PDB file of C-alpha atoms in Angstrom:
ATOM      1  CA  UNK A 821     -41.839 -94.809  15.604  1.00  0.00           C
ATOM      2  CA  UNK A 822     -42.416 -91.771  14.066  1.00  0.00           C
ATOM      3  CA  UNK A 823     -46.354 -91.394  15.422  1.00  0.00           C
ATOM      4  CA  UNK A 824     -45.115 -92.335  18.991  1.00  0.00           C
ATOM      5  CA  UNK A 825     -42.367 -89.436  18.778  1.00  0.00           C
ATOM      6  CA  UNK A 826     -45.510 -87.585  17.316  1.00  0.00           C
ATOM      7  CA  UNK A 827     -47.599 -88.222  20.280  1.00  0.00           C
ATOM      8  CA  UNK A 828     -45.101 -87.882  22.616  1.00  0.00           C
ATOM      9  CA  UNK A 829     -44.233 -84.071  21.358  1.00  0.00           C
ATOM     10  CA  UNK A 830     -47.831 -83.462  21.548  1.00  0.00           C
ATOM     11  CA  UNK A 831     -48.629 -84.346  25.199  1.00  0.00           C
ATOM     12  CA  UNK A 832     -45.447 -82.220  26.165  1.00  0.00           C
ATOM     13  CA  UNK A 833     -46.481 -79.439  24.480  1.00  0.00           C
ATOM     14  CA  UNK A 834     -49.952 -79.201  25.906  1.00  0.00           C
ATOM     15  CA  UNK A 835     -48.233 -80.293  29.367  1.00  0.00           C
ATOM     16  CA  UNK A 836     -46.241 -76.667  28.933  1.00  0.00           C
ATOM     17  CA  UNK A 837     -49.296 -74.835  27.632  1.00  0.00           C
ATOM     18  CA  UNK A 838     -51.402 -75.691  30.795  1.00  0.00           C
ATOM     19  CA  UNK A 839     -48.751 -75.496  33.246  1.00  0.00           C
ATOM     20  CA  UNK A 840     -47.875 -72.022  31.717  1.00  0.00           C
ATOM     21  CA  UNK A 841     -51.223 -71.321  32.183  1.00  0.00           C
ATOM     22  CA  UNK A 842     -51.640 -72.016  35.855  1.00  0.00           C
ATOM     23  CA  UNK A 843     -48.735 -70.177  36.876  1.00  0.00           C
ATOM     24  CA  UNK A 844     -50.209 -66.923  35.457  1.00  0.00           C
ATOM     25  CA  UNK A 845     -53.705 -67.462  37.335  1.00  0.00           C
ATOM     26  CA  UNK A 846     -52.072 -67.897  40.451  1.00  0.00           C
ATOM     27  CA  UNK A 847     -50.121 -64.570  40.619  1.00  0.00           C
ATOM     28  CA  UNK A 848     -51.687 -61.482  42.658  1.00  0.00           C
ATOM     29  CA  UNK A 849     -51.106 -59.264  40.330  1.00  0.00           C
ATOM     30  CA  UNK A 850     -53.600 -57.019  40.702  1.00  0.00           C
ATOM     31  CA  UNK A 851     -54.430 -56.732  44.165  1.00  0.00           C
ATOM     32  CA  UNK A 852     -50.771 -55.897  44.310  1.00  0.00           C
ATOM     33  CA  UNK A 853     -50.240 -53.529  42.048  1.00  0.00           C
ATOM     34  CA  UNK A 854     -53.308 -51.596  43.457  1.00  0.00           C
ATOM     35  CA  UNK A 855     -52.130 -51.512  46.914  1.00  0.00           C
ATOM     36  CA  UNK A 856     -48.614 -50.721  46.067  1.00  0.00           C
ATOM     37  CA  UNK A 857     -50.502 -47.847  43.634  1.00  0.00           C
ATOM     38  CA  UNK A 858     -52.043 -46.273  46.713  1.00  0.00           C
ATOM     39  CA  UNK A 859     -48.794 -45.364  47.555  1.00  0.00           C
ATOM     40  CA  UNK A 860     -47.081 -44.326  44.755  1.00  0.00           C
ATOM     41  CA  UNK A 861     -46.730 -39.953  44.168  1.00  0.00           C
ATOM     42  CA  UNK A 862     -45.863 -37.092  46.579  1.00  0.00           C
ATOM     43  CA  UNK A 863     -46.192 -37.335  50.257  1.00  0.00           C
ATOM     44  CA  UNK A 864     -46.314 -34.357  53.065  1.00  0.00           C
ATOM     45  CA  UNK A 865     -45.493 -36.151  56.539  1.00  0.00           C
ATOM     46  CA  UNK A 866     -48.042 -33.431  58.308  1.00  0.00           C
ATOM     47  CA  UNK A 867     -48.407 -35.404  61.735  1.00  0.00           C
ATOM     48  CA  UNK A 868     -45.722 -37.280  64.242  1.00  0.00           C
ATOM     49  CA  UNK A 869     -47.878 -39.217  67.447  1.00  0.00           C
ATOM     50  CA  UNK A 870     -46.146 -41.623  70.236  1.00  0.00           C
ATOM     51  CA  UNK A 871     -47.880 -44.833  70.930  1.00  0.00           C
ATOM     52  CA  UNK A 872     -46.111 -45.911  74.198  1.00  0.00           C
ATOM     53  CA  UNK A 873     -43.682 -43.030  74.019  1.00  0.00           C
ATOM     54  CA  UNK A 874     -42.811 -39.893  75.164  1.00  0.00           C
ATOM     55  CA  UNK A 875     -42.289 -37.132  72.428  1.00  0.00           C
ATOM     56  CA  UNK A 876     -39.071 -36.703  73.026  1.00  0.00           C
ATOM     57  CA  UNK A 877     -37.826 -40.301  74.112  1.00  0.00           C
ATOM     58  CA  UNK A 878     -36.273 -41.099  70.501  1.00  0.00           C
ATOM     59  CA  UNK A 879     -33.472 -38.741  69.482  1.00  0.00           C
ATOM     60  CA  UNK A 880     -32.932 -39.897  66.204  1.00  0.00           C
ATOM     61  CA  UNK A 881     -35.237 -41.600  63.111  1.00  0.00           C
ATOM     62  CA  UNK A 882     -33.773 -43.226  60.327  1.00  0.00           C
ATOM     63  CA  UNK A 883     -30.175 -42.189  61.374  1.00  0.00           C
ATOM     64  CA  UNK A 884     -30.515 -38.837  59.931  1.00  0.00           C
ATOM     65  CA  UNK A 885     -32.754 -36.420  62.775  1.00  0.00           C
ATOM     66  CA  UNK A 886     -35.235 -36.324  65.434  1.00  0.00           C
ATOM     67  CA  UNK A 887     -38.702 -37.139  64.191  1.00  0.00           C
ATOM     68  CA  UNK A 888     -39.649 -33.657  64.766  1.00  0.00           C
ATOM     69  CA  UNK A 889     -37.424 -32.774  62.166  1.00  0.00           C
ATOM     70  CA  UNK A 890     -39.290 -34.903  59.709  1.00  0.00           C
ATOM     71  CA  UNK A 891     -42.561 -32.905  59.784  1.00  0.00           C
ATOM     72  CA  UNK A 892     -43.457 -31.070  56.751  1.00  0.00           C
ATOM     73  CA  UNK A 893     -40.612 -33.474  54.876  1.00  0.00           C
ATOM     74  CA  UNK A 894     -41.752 -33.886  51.167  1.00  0.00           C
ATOM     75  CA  UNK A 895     -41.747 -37.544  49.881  1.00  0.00           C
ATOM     76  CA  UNK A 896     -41.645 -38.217  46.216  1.00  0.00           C
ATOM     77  CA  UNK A 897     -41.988 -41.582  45.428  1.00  0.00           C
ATOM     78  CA  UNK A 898     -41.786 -43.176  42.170  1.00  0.00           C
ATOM     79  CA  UNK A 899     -43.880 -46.610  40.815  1.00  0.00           C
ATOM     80  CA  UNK A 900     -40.430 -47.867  39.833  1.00  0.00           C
ATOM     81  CA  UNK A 901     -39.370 -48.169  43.790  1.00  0.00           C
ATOM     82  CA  UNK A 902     -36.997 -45.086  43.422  1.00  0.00           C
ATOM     83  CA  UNK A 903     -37.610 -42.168  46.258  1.00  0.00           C
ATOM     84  CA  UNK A 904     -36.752 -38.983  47.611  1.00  0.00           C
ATOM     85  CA  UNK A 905     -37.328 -37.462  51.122  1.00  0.00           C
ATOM     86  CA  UNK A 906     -36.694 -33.762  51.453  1.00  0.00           C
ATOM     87  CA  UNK A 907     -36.369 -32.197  55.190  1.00  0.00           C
ATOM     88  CA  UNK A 908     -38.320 -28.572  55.841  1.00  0.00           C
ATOM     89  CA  UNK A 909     -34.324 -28.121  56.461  1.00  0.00           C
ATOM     90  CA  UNK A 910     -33.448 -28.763  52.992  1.00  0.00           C
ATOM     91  CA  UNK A 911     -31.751 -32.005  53.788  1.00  0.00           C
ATOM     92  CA  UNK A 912     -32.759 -34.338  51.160  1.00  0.00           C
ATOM     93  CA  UNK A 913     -32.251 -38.393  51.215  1.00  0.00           C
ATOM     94  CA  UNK A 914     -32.165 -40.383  47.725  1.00  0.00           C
ATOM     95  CA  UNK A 915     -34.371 -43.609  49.215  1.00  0.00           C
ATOM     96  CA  UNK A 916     -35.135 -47.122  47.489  1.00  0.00           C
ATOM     97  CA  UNK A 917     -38.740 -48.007  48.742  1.00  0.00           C
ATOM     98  CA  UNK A 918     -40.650 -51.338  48.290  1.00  0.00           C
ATOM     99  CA  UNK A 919     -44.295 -52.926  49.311  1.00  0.00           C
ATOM    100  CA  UNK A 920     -43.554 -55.876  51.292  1.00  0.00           C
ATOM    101  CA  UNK A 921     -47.221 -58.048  51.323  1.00  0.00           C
ATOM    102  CA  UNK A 922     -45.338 -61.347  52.870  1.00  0.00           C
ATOM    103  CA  UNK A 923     -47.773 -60.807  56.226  1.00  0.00           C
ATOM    104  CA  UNK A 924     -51.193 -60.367  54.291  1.00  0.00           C
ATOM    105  CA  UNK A 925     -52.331 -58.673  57.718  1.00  0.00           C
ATOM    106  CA  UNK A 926     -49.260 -56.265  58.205  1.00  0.00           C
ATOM    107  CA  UNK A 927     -48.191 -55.263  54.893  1.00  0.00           C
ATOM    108  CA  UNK A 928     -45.245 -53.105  55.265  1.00  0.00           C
ATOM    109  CA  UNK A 929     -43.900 -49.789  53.677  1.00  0.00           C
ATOM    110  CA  UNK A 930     -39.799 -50.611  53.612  1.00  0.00           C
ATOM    111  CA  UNK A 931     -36.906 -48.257  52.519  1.00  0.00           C
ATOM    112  CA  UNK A 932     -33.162 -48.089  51.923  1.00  0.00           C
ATOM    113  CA  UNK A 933     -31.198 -44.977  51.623  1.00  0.00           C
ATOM    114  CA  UNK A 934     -29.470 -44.672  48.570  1.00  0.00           C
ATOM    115  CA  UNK A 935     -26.269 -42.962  48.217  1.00  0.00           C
ATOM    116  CA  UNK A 936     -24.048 -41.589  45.403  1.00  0.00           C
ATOM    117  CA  UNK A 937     -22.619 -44.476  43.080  1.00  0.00           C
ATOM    118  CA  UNK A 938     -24.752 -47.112  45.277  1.00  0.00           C
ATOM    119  CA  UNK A 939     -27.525 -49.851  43.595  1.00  0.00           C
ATOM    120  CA  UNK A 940     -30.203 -50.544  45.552  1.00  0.00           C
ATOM    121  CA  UNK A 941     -29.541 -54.256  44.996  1.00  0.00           C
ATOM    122  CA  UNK A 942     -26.121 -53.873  47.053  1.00  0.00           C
ATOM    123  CA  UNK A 943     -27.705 -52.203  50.126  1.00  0.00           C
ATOM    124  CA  UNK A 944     -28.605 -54.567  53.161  1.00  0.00           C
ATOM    125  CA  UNK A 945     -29.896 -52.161  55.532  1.00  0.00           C
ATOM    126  CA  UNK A 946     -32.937 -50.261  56.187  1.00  0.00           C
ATOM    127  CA  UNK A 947     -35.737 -49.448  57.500  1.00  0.00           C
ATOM    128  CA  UNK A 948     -39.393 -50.923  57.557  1.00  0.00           C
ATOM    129  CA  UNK A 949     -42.987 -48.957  58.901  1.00  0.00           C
ATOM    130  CA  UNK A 950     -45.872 -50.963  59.200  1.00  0.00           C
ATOM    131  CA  UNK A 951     -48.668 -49.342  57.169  1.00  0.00           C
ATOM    132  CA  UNK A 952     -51.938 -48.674  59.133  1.00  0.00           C
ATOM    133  CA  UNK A 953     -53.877 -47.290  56.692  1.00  0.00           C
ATOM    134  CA  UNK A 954     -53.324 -46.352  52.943  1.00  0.00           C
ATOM    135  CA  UNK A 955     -56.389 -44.910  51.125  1.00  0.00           C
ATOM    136  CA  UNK A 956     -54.778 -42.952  48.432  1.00  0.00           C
ATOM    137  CA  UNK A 957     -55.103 -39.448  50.283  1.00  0.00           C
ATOM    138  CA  UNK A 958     -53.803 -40.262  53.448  1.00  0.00           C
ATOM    139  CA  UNK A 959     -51.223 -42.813  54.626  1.00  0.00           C
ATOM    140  CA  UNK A 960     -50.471 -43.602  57.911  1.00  0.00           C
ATOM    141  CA  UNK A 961     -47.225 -45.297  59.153  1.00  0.00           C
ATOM    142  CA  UNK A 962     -46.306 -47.048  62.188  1.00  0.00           C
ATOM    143  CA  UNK A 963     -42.378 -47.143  62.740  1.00  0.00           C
ATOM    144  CA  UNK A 964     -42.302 -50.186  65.990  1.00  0.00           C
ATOM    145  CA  UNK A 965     -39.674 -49.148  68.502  1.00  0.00           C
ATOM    146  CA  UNK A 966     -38.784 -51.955  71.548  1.00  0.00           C
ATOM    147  CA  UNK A 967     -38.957 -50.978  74.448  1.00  0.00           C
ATOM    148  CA  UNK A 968     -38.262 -53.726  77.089  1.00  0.00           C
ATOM    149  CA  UNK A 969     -41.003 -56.652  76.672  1.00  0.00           C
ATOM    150  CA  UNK A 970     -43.251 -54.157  74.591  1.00  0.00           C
ATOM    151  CA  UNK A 971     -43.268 -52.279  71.089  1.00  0.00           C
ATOM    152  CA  UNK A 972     -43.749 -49.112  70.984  1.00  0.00           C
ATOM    153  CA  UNK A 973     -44.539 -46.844  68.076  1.00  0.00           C
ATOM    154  CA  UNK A 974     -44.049 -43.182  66.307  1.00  0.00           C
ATOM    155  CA  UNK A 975     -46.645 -42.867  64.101  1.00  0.00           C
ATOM    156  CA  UNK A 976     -46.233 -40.604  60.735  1.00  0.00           C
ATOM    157  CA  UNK A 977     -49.521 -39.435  58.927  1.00  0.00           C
ATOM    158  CA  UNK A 978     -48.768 -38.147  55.206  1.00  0.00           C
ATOM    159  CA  UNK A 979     -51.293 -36.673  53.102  1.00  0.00           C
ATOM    160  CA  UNK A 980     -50.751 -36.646  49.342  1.00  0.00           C
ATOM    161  CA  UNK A 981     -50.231 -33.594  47.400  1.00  0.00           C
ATOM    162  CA  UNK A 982     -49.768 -35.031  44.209  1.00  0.00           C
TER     163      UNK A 982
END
């Protein structure tokens, strides 16, 4: 009896080791962390283009301005998902961002504004940019607007100043 509660002990524990095993090999780690890396420090939105838009067509971005008022913004963001956005203006915008990687092909740059006495956890709205390129130096976001049957999109280039 006592080998057989032994041998039993034993095969469980090796069943845990390997199983705890496999479950770390088969996390992304890495390739996440680097993309999401590329990202991380202190942004200067320097261009605003319209793909399928007139210039002035969308009055307001993010529920703060008109995209012309973003230009020149300063964004500091943080490896721990905490952000800040800071207007030429002045106006500045406390921001939870993320790196959503669900689409492999369309990884997307997401963000929730963050107010006085608010956790991110709690906030259900935002806002989410596809990323269309993300080198390190230079990112480029595409924010999709609808427009009848079609999308349409503003598209923000940063370059990284720190």
């Amino acid at each position: 009896m006592k080998k057989i509660l032994q041998f039993t002990f034993t095969v469980l524990a090796l069943a845990f080791i390997f199983q705890a095993c496999n479950t770390v090999k088969s996390l992304p780690a890495k390739a996440t962390g680097a993309s999401r890396a590329r990202i991380v420090g202190t942004w200067t939105l320097t261009d605003i283009k319209y793909d399928g838009l007139l210039p002035n067509a969308v009055q307001d971005v993010f529920n703060q301005a008109p995209p012309r008022d973003f230009k020149n913004s300063t964004w500091q963001l943080t490896n721990s998902g905490d952000g800040i956005y800071t207007l030429q203006n002045g106006t500045s915008q406390t921001i939870f961002w993320s790196y959503n990687t669900a689409d492999k092909s369309n990884p997307i740059f997401q963000f929730k504004k963050i107010y006085q006495g608010d956790k991110a956890k709690n906030v259900t709205e935002g806002y989410q940019l596809n990323i269309a390129q993300s080198d390190g130096q230079v990112m480029v976001l595409k924010s999709p607007i609808a427009l009848g049957n079609t999308t349409a999109y503003i598209i923000y280039t940063f370059q990284k100043t720190k």
